[in-house]
XYZ file of C-alpha atoms in Angstrom:
632
model
C -1.635 161.698 -66.123
C -4.309 160.988 -63.503
C -7.996 161.859 -63.716
C -7.618 164.936 -61.500
C -4.882 166.374 -63.700
C -6.864 165.654 -66.861
C -9.877 167.436 -65.391
C -7.728 170.438 -64.481
C -6.269 170.595 -68.003
C -9.739 170.294 -69.510
C -11.090 173.057 -67.287
C -8.088 175.241 -68.065
C -8.950 174.905 -71.759
C -12.597 175.583 -71.002
C -11.658 178.679 -69.022
C -9.587 179.932 -71.968
C -12.537 179.395 -74.302
C -15.227 180.940 -72.145
C -13.089 183.895 -71.055
C -12.050 184.750 -74.600
C -15.408 186.481 -75.062
C -15.652 185.240 -78.665
C -16.549 181.565 -78.649
C -18.678 179.426 -80.895
C -20.565 176.169 -80.433
C -20.063 173.837 -83.401
C -21.148 170.340 -84.279
C -18.198 167.999 -84.595
C -18.601 167.593 -88.364
C -18.150 171.349 -88.867
C -15.270 171.425 -86.391
C -13.479 168.600 -88.206
C -14.019 170.381 -91.524
C -12.442 173.556 -90.119
C -9.444 171.605 -88.822
C -9.126 169.879 -92.202
C -9.164 173.172 -94.110
C -6.624 174.746 -91.766
C -4.426 171.668 -92.138
C -4.637 171.965 -95.933
C -3.833 175.667 -95.659
C -0.684 175.037 -93.662
C 0.410 172.204 -95.906
C 0.274 174.755 -98.688
C 2.210 177.210 -96.492
C 4.918 174.599 -95.915
C 5.159 173.886 -99.644
C 5.330 177.587 -100.517
C 7.929 178.329 -97.815
C 10.130 175.608 -99.218
C 10.815 177.890 -102.198
C 12.559 180.636 -100.141
C 14.596 177.917 -98.456
C 15.625 176.621 -101.873
C 16.650 180.179 -102.818
C 18.933 180.239 -99.800
C 20.574 176.896 -100.683
C 20.898 177.972 -104.330
C 22.823 181.038 -103.197
C 25.429 178.789 -101.541
C 26.451 177.305 -104.917
C 28.950 179.684 -106.514
C 28.991 180.037 -110.298
C 32.736 179.431 -110.496
C 31.961 175.713 -110.198
C 30.683 174.634 -113.635
C 30.819 170.839 -113.471
C 27.739 169.124 -114.918
C 26.921 167.529 -111.523
C 27.006 170.873 -109.699
C 24.960 172.594 -112.363
C 22.482 169.723 -112.420
C 22.061 170.208 -108.631
C 21.303 173.892 -109.298
C 18.678 172.912 -111.867
C 17.132 170.408 -109.450
C 16.897 173.031 -106.684
C 15.267 175.552 -109.002
C 12.723 173.134 -110.477
C 11.711 171.184 -107.356
C 7.994 171.837 -107.011
C 7.601 170.502 -103.466
C 9.571 169.031 -100.550
C 8.496 165.526 -101.589
C 9.996 165.941 -105.067
C 13.228 167.170 -103.482
C 13.451 164.057 -101.299
C 13.419 161.810 -104.375
C 15.663 163.979 -106.552
C 18.613 162.084 -108.110
C 21.114 164.981 -108.361
C 20.930 165.451 -104.570
C 22.079 161.906 -103.872
C 24.821 162.153 -106.541
C 26.131 165.355 -104.990
C 26.098 163.871 -101.469
C 27.876 160.699 -102.603
C 30.590 162.104 -104.855
C 30.487 165.873 -105.239
C 32.867 168.482 -103.872
C 32.579 169.272 -100.173
C 30.702 172.543 -100.648
C 28.163 170.904 -102.974
C 27.834 167.956 -100.618
C 26.977 170.240 -97.721
C 24.532 172.292 -99.801
C 22.808 169.155 -101.136
C 22.583 167.647 -97.659
C 21.157 170.857 -96.172
C 18.600 171.047 -98.964
C 17.555 167.419 -98.455
C 17.257 167.842 -94.676
C 15.218 170.998 -95.192
C 12.964 169.165 -97.632
C 12.455 166.408 -95.055
C 11.499 168.957 -92.395
C 9.116 170.793 -94.699
C 7.587 167.465 -95.734
C 7.044 166.308 -92.150
C 5.834 169.598 -90.699
C 2.386 169.400 -92.342
C 1.863 166.032 -90.640
C 2.093 167.756 -87.260
C -0.390 170.485 -88.177
C -3.505 168.654 -86.829
C -1.805 168.088 -83.476
C -0.553 171.669 -83.317
C -3.995 173.006 -84.191
C -5.678 171.034 -81.421
C -3.153 172.501 -78.971
C -3.270 176.038 -80.348
C -7.051 176.249 -80.648
C -8.778 175.652 -77.304
C -11.799 173.490 -77.892
C -13.752 171.439 -75.376
C -16.438 168.862 -76.004
C -19.639 170.285 -74.585
C -21.592 173.531 -74.488
C -21.939 176.468 -72.076
C -24.742 176.290 -69.548
C -27.949 178.113 -70.286
C -28.404 181.516 -68.696
C -32.138 181.437 -69.428
C -32.953 178.320 -67.405
C -30.235 178.887 -64.800
C -31.662 178.571 -61.286
C -30.845 177.525 -57.740
C -32.736 177.431 -54.470
C -35.600 175.376 -55.939
C -38.845 175.659 -53.939
C -42.617 175.845 -54.141
C -45.149 178.298 -52.798
C -47.517 177.301 -50.007
C -50.268 176.653 -52.541
C -48.396 173.608 -53.876
C -49.845 170.201 -53.025
C -48.214 166.911 -51.934
C -45.037 168.663 -50.720
C -43.115 168.677 -54.048
C -40.005 170.035 -52.291
C -39.607 166.759 -50.381
C -40.034 164.798 -53.607
C -37.446 167.001 -55.301
C -34.982 166.652 -52.413
C -35.389 162.869 -52.306
C -34.936 162.613 -56.077
C -31.667 164.565 -55.899
C -30.487 162.506 -52.903
C -31.244 159.206 -54.642
C -29.367 160.334 -57.759
C -26.343 161.485 -55.749
C -26.136 158.158 -53.906
C -26.332 156.238 -57.169
C -23.666 158.448 -58.741
C -21.306 157.986 -55.820
C -21.867 154.216 -55.904
C -20.801 154.195 -59.566
C -17.806 156.466 -58.992
C -15.617 153.640 -57.701
C -14.869 155.000 -54.235
C -13.642 152.630 -51.546
C -16.095 153.380 -48.735
C -14.227 151.120 -46.340
C -10.960 153.037 -46.783
C -9.426 154.639 -43.722
C -7.333 157.342 -45.456
C -8.130 159.898 -48.129
C -5.890 158.089 -50.625
C -7.416 154.674 -49.976
C -10.934 156.102 -50.277
C -10.162 157.816 -53.584
C -10.044 161.460 -52.513
C -6.830 162.508 -54.171
C -7.037 166.297 -53.881
C -4.505 167.843 -51.469
C -5.805 168.643 -47.965
C -8.594 166.054 -48.206
C -8.641 164.117 -44.962
C -10.174 160.846 -43.817
C -9.563 159.515 -40.318
C -11.333 156.519 -38.760
C -10.688 155.932 -35.072
C -12.218 154.972 -31.731
C -11.224 158.273 -30.110
C -14.112 160.455 -29.047
C -13.908 164.182 -29.826
C -12.975 166.198 -26.777
C -16.061 168.385 -27.128
C -18.488 165.433 -27.524
C -19.697 164.727 -23.986
C -22.153 161.994 -25.026
C -19.810 160.076 -27.337
C -20.145 156.322 -26.737
C -16.824 155.324 -25.202
C -17.579 151.615 -24.782
C -17.640 150.646 -28.442
C -16.789 153.987 -29.954
C -16.633 155.061 -33.567
C -15.380 158.342 -34.972
C -15.104 159.262 -38.644
C -13.608 162.551 -39.838
C -14.134 163.365 -43.510
C -12.822 166.689 -44.818
C -12.994 167.351 -48.526
C -12.234 170.346 -50.709
C -13.613 171.283 -54.079
C -12.513 173.806 -56.672
C -14.647 175.469 -59.347
C -12.995 173.190 -61.904
C -14.455 170.178 -60.074
C -17.882 171.602 -60.905
C -16.974 171.999 -64.610
C -16.720 175.765 -64.134
C -14.226 177.596 -66.308
C -12.454 179.788 -63.787
C -11.796 183.442 -64.419
C -9.355 185.581 -62.441
C -11.891 185.952 -59.639
C -12.079 182.189 -59.108
C -8.415 181.290 -59.463
C -7.130 179.809 -56.237
C -10.588 179.497 -54.637
C -11.322 176.280 -52.713
C -14.401 175.388 -50.686
C -14.066 172.871 -47.863
C -16.616 170.750 -46.017
C -15.390 169.479 -42.643
C -17.338 166.573 -41.109
C -16.856 164.890 -37.766
C -19.223 162.011 -36.988
C -19.255 159.923 -33.852
C -21.366 157.252 -32.216
C -23.587 158.615 -29.447
C -24.383 156.991 -26.141
C -27.737 155.262 -26.037
C -30.153 157.521 -24.163
C -33.428 155.618 -24.226
C -36.424 155.993 -21.940
C -39.647 154.013 -21.584
C -42.367 156.560 -22.205
C -45.511 154.520 -21.719
C -47.161 151.157 -22.150
C -49.969 150.762 -24.629
C -53.153 148.828 -23.986
C -51.803 145.730 -25.702
C -48.708 145.739 -23.496
C -46.386 147.208 -26.081
C -43.784 149.533 -24.602
C -43.192 152.897 -26.267
C -39.570 154.017 -26.075
C -38.185 157.488 -26.580
C -34.724 158.510 -27.739
C -33.695 161.428 -25.574
C -31.508 163.720 -27.666
C -33.666 166.817 -27.663
C -37.208 167.663 -28.655
C -38.300 167.281 -32.251
C -41.417 168.112 -34.191
C -43.852 165.239 -34.232
C -46.888 163.740 -32.512
C -45.081 163.320 -29.200
C -45.508 165.969 -26.560
C -42.821 164.500 -24.322
C -40.098 167.083 -23.599
C -36.636 166.154 -24.815
C -37.887 163.173 -26.866
C -36.365 163.064 -30.319
C -38.310 160.116 -31.694
C -40.589 157.377 -30.400
C -40.217 153.719 -31.303
C -41.198 150.192 -30.379
C -38.869 147.327 -29.623
C -41.287 145.147 -31.551
C -40.134 146.850 -34.738
C -37.599 144.027 -34.875
C -40.288 142.003 -36.600
C -40.206 144.407 -39.558
C -37.971 144.285 -42.625
C -34.507 145.703 -43.314
C -32.716 148.701 -41.938
C -34.300 152.113 -41.545
C -33.001 155.530 -40.697
C -34.423 158.488 -38.816
C -32.645 161.762 -39.433
C -32.758 165.194 -37.827
C -30.820 168.403 -38.197
C -30.154 171.445 -36.115
C -28.342 174.609 -37.189
C -26.207 175.811 -34.310
C -26.718 179.552 -34.754
C -30.500 179.253 -34.691
C -32.258 179.550 -31.361
C -35.033 177.271 -32.569
C -34.241 174.420 -34.901
C -36.493 173.798 -37.903
C -37.085 170.162 -36.961
C -35.025 169.307 -33.903
C -33.830 171.166 -30.844
C -30.667 169.441 -29.662
C -30.208 169.159 -25.930
C -27.239 170.690 -24.162
C -25.083 167.570 -24.520
C -25.129 167.943 -28.318
C -25.054 171.732 -28.611
C -21.605 172.195 -30.109
C -20.662 174.508 -32.969
C -21.465 173.681 -36.575
C -24.432 172.255 -38.410
C -25.578 169.098 -36.653
C -27.148 166.025 -38.153
C -28.465 163.189 -36.001
C -28.746 159.837 -37.783
C -30.624 157.117 -35.892
C -30.069 153.694 -37.452
C -32.740 151.067 -36.757
C -31.036 147.706 -37.138
C -33.003 145.288 -34.942
C -35.064 143.899 -37.844
C -31.950 142.316 -39.416
C -30.214 139.161 -38.197
C -26.875 137.644 -39.167
C -25.498 134.120 -39.426
C -22.186 135.368 -38.058
C -21.344 137.670 -35.159
C -20.576 141.297 -36.037
C -18.345 143.487 -33.859
C -18.669 146.698 -35.886
C -19.718 149.625 -33.626
C -22.809 150.355 -35.699
C -23.975 146.874 -36.684
C -22.775 144.965 -33.607
C -24.670 141.785 -32.742
C -25.101 140.030 -29.437
C -22.203 137.754 -28.547
C -24.467 134.752 -28.001
C -26.540 133.380 -30.896
C -30.054 132.099 -30.767
C -30.929 128.772 -32.300
C -32.495 128.757 -35.756
C -33.915 125.959 -37.892
C -30.598 124.995 -39.496
C -28.040 127.360 -38.026
C -27.444 129.862 -35.306
C -28.449 133.465 -35.880
C -27.268 136.596 -34.165
C -29.522 139.484 -33.215
C -28.451 143.108 -33.141
C -26.929 144.206 -29.854
C -29.077 147.362 -29.834
C -32.200 148.031 -31.779
C -31.156 151.642 -32.494
C -27.711 153.217 -32.877
C -27.428 157.028 -33.065
C -24.671 158.767 -35.007
C -24.042 162.474 -34.510
C -22.332 164.501 -37.253
C -20.970 168.008 -36.919
C -20.340 169.944 -40.147
C -18.503 173.209 -40.654
C -17.245 174.916 -43.797
C -14.106 176.673 -44.930
C -13.254 178.995 -47.787
C -9.639 179.402 -48.907
C -8.259 181.750 -51.516
C -4.672 181.401 -52.677
C -3.211 184.570 -54.209
C 0.225 185.970 -54.932
C 0.350 187.325 -51.408
C -0.396 184.008 -49.723
C -3.226 181.764 -48.659
C -6.230 183.179 -46.815
C -8.878 180.960 -45.220
C -12.138 181.614 -43.401
C -13.868 179.034 -41.193
C -17.670 179.037 -40.904
C -19.440 177.207 -38.073
C -22.433 176.276 -40.164
C -24.350 177.259 -43.259
C -25.864 180.399 -41.700
C -22.451 181.958 -41.125
C -21.477 181.074 -44.691
C -24.691 182.618 -46.039
C -24.117 185.833 -44.074
C -20.582 186.064 -45.451
C -21.813 185.694 -49.030
C -24.609 188.236 -48.501
C -22.022 190.814 -47.498
C -19.995 190.301 -50.698
C -20.217 193.224 -53.093
C -20.962 193.046 -56.805
C -22.031 190.107 -58.936
C -18.740 188.344 -59.560
C -18.435 184.704 -60.489
C -16.815 184.163 -57.107
C -20.037 185.308 -55.452
C -22.028 183.108 -57.804
C -19.905 180.091 -56.864
C -20.307 180.718 -53.134
C -24.029 181.448 -53.534
C -24.339 178.038 -55.133
C -22.520 176.487 -52.189
C -24.907 178.275 -49.811
C -27.968 176.948 -51.651
C -26.616 173.390 -51.342
C -25.708 173.676 -47.668
C -28.641 175.699 -46.282
C -29.832 172.343 -44.923
C -26.992 170.017 -43.798
C -26.226 167.744 -46.720
C -25.933 164.600 -44.614
C -29.514 165.217 -43.491
C -30.840 165.753 -47.019
C -29.122 162.605 -48.296
C -30.509 160.427 -45.503
C -34.089 160.909 -46.665
C -34.128 158.052 -49.145
C -34.356 154.261 -49.000
C -30.936 154.084 -50.701
C -29.196 155.904 -47.877
C -28.046 152.756 -46.009
C -25.287 150.915 -47.850
C -25.715 147.734 -45.797
C -29.220 147.334 -47.221
C -27.653 146.299 -50.538
C -26.369 143.033 -49.060
C -29.602 141.878 -47.367
C -31.316 138.624 -48.235
C -35.111 138.686 -48.080
C -34.716 142.107 -46.396
C -34.061 140.332 -43.072
C -30.738 138.474 -43.228
C -27.365 140.166 -43.581
C -25.490 137.923 -46.007
C -22.227 139.918 -45.959
C -21.574 140.650 -42.272
C -17.842 140.930 -42.808
C -18.203 143.701 -45.407
C -20.570 146.114 -43.695
C -19.329 148.765 -41.302
C -20.461 151.936 -39.672
C -17.632 154.005 -41.066
C -18.533 152.841 -44.611
C -22.064 154.154 -44.060
C -20.783 157.540 -42.898
C -18.163 157.663 -45.660
C -20.765 157.000 -48.337
C -23.028 159.779 -47.087
C -20.081 162.193 -46.876
C -18.947 161.356 -50.404
C -22.512 161.676 -51.657
C -22.580 165.159 -50.144
C -19.420 165.924 -52.093
C -21.123 164.607 -55.236
C -24.033 166.934 -54.480
C -21.667 169.900 -54.538
C -19.707 168.693 -57.568
C -22.882 168.352 -59.641
C -24.521 171.529 -58.319
C -23.340 173.806 -61.144
C -24.562 171.397 -63.828
C -27.904 171.092 -62.053
C -28.230 174.854 -61.704
C -27.331 175.458 -65.348
C -29.104 172.602 -67.059
C -30.483 169.535 -65.322
C -32.464 170.747 -62.310
C -35.675 170.299 -64.282
C -35.038 166.544 -64.403
C -35.806 166.320 -60.675
C -38.897 168.526 -60.640
C -42.064 166.594 -59.637
C -44.335 169.533 -60.464
C -43.949 172.870 -62.263
C -47.011 174.311 -60.582
C -46.255 177.016 -57.985
C -42.543 176.544 -58.637
C -40.171 179.115 -57.112
C -36.565 179.610 -58.220
C -33.769 181.935 -57.198
C -31.665 183.668 -59.867
C -29.019 186.386 -59.697
C -26.656 188.001 -62.235
C -23.679 186.327 -60.556
C -25.384 182.947 -60.856
C -26.115 183.532 -64.543
C -22.443 184.333 -65.103
C -21.556 181.101 -63.309
C -24.006 179.071 -65.395
C -22.560 180.535 -68.585
C -19.098 179.421 -67.481
C -20.288 175.889 -66.659
C -19.453 173.174 -69.156
C -22.415 170.951 -70.005
C -21.583 167.581 -71.508
C -22.646 167.175 -75.153
C -21.021 164.418 -77.221
C -22.174 165.952 -80.521
C -20.943 169.528 -80.093
C -17.777 171.364 -79.232
C -17.190 174.892 -77.997
C -14.133 176.719 -79.281
C -12.673 180.200 -79.234
C -12.888 182.080 -82.526
C -9.880 184.311 -81.855
C -7.201 181.567 -82.244
C -9.040 180.204 -85.311
C -9.049 183.597 -86.998
C -5.463 184.283 -85.932
C -4.222 181.002 -87.385
C -6.255 181.511 -90.575
C -5.005 185.066 -91.158
C -1.418 184.072 -90.352
C -1.534 181.241 -92.892
C -3.042 183.416 -95.601
C -0.502 186.171 -94.999
C 2.336 183.625 -95.141
C 1.097 182.355 -98.505
C 0.658 185.875 -99.870
C 4.198 186.767 -98.843
C 5.558 183.928 -100.965
C 4.067 185.622 -104.042
C 5.850 188.935 -103.428
C 8.921 188.073 -105.513
C 8.079 190.533 -108.332
C 7.692 193.313 -105.773
C 11.086 192.599 -104.201
C 12.747 192.491 -107.648
C 11.068 195.752 -108.593
C 12.205 197.517 -105.437
C 15.680 195.971 -105.104
C 16.613 195.056 -108.689
C 20.172 196.285 -108.359
C 20.849 193.797 -105.575
C 18.767 190.933 -106.977
C 19.516 191.130 -110.707
C 22.527 188.798 -110.733
C 20.791 186.224 -108.544
C 17.657 186.412 -110.727
C 19.697 185.768 -113.899
C 21.350 182.744 -112.307
C 17.997 181.363 -111.079
C 15.986 181.900 -114.252
C 18.561 180.265 -116.502
C 18.023 177.005 -114.550
C 14.237 176.844 -114.826
C 12.552 174.034 -116.800
C 14.895 171.069 -116.647
C 14.762 169.576 -120.147
C 14.853 172.997 -121.855
C 17.811 173.911 -119.673
C 19.779 170.894 -120.882
C 18.989 171.677 -124.506
C 20.325 175.215 -124.075
C 23.195 174.554 -121.688
C 24.507 171.352 -123.225
C 24.078 172.224 -126.882
C 22.299 169.028 -127.801
C 25.521 167.005 -128.039
C 24.769 163.674 -126.317
C 28.308 162.356 -126.747
C 29.704 165.316 -124.841
C 27.201 165.654 -122.040
C 24.996 162.606 -121.431
C 26.403 159.329 -122.707
C 23.924 157.514 -120.451
C 20.909 158.585 -122.560
C 19.081 161.846 -122.977
C 15.644 160.412 -122.129
C 16.478 160.086 -118.435
C 15.134 162.807 -116.177
C 18.531 163.346 -114.604
C 21.025 161.655 -116.964
C 24.628 160.938 -116.109
C 26.869 163.594 -117.622
C 30.456 164.692 -117.936
C 32.472 167.789 -118.532
C 31.583 171.327 -117.638
C 28.785 173.598 -118.744
C 29.286 177.064 -120.168
C 29.199 180.064 -117.867
C 25.950 181.962 -117.344
C 25.518 185.687 -117.736
C 24.576 188.452 -120.141
C 25.603 188.960 -123.732
C 24.946 191.978 -125.959
C 21.912 191.455 -128.131
C 20.153 194.036 -130.334
C 21.101 197.011 -128.189
C 20.347 195.215 -124.955
C 21.300 192.089 -123.070
C 20.269 188.475 -123.316
C 20.741 185.974 -120.444
C 22.366 182.797 -121.759
C 24.795 179.944 -121.211
C 27.784 181.121 -123.216
C 31.499 181.287 -122.824
C 31.432 184.974 -123.730
C 28.680 185.879 -121.255
C 29.354 188.016 -118.203
C 27.451 187.734 -114.935
C 26.794 191.346 -114.043
C 24.089 193.858 -113.154
C 22.172 195.572 -115.912
C 19.047 197.746 -115.909
C 15.919 195.646 -115.921
C 14.497 197.203 -119.086
C 17.621 196.279 -121.053
C 17.451 192.557 -120.310
C 15.308 190.158 -122.339
C 13.961 186.769 -121.271
C 14.461 187.184 -117.506
C 10.875 187.682 -116.268
């Protein structure tokens, strides 16, 4: 069973617990005590139910067979206190080895039944863990549940940026530890096993991307889908079949660079011409200014901009007409000139010049371009699979998704789930993840922050794949953050603003929060199993009631049964105390070897009534209960 299947099974159990309406959070010591007591209860049930089974086997042994071996088997069946004692009972093995066929079959059935009743209690702990849904962890808090973290204008030092960077750094670290293969070229090789996930790496430019670099092109498509169970949400009926998809297409953009001016010291100021952005420059159409001399700096760096297609004015960047396609757009500008390599690199993003320059001990290769822009287009999809089929909606950006959710009626968990997705995608996730020093994977293999020591392992599509997977991690962890951990990223509680709705609180309550010391379980199966066990035990004590109500039918059987109770006393009465006649092997044995036949059982007249005895003159017949002595 793979990890995805295990997660689905775990979330199915969690959904059963949380949707039962009657659940309880317990520490593991209490939970283990409850399981132990229920196991003990059902071991007692198995032992008590073995008695009715013995009654059934006893009824198969007719009284017309009076041999000592057959009668000794009857005595053993009546006096066996538990299945274990039946398994080690000598008369059973004697009857199986050398008794008449009917007695052999009865003895074998009784022994097999004893084995089953002895083994059944051993399976009780396993059955209980299957029958009682219990999941390690606790429900999310509805009191601290929040999303859409922000601060009022009175806040200082821009805590929202600090919060966003803290979340981005954590997501990148989590995705690095998740074991994904960033250099994979298919969903399976990357580690995205869910159906409909898609990863395609190619050098084909999108048909709608007019400024795609066609000389040394790079295109990466990453589509991934998540279900509520991926977020540790126990799905109810409203969330069954719901999947949320993020569809990314990233491609390398042609270099559109322009010399803007020359400074007094002769330094040239360059501009990247992908549309105007907020900043100190007043040049129209200039996205960012830079200096070629930045190659004397350290390491890689990344400028990042976003533009939401349905907005007439972008919050930070107004894309020019060549980049104005549908979807949320993120422009990533990689600055790579400050890093050199001892080997040539042909990767579209990190490509070096073909000719090296001489170093002290070896040749070094400079970057082919000092900046490489990557454009990413992101859209979203919502699919709902029902009995009538699969229905999907495509949203060209977060604004369309937000409008769709706003129009949803009620406060269902489905609305809470989608509201959470809206809060995570109101700013393109690739943009929010780029705002940290950890956002460039190739930086991890730099020496002295200037030399790329693993040129054969870095690639542009690995960089894009890592950011895309980190955005998936951001969504996967969003419910846990909303329900519990968002406070861990807060730089300041002053002037804090949060967004809470009834649907979000319902979602937080259904979110499983990891807790190794506690377990959440449903009380209904526990109480059902407890009551069922107690009722089963009580029913085994109803013999007097059945005899009182149905004495006419049960009187003969009761006489037969009671005359075989208490083994040693039975032999004294039935065998007359004559060791030479009945047990030449020695009367001190529990089940001695015997010979001959025992007297018949039944009723004899005694002082105006009847007495149940072993006697040749006795008759096995029905008699009124009040006229019989020594039966009950």
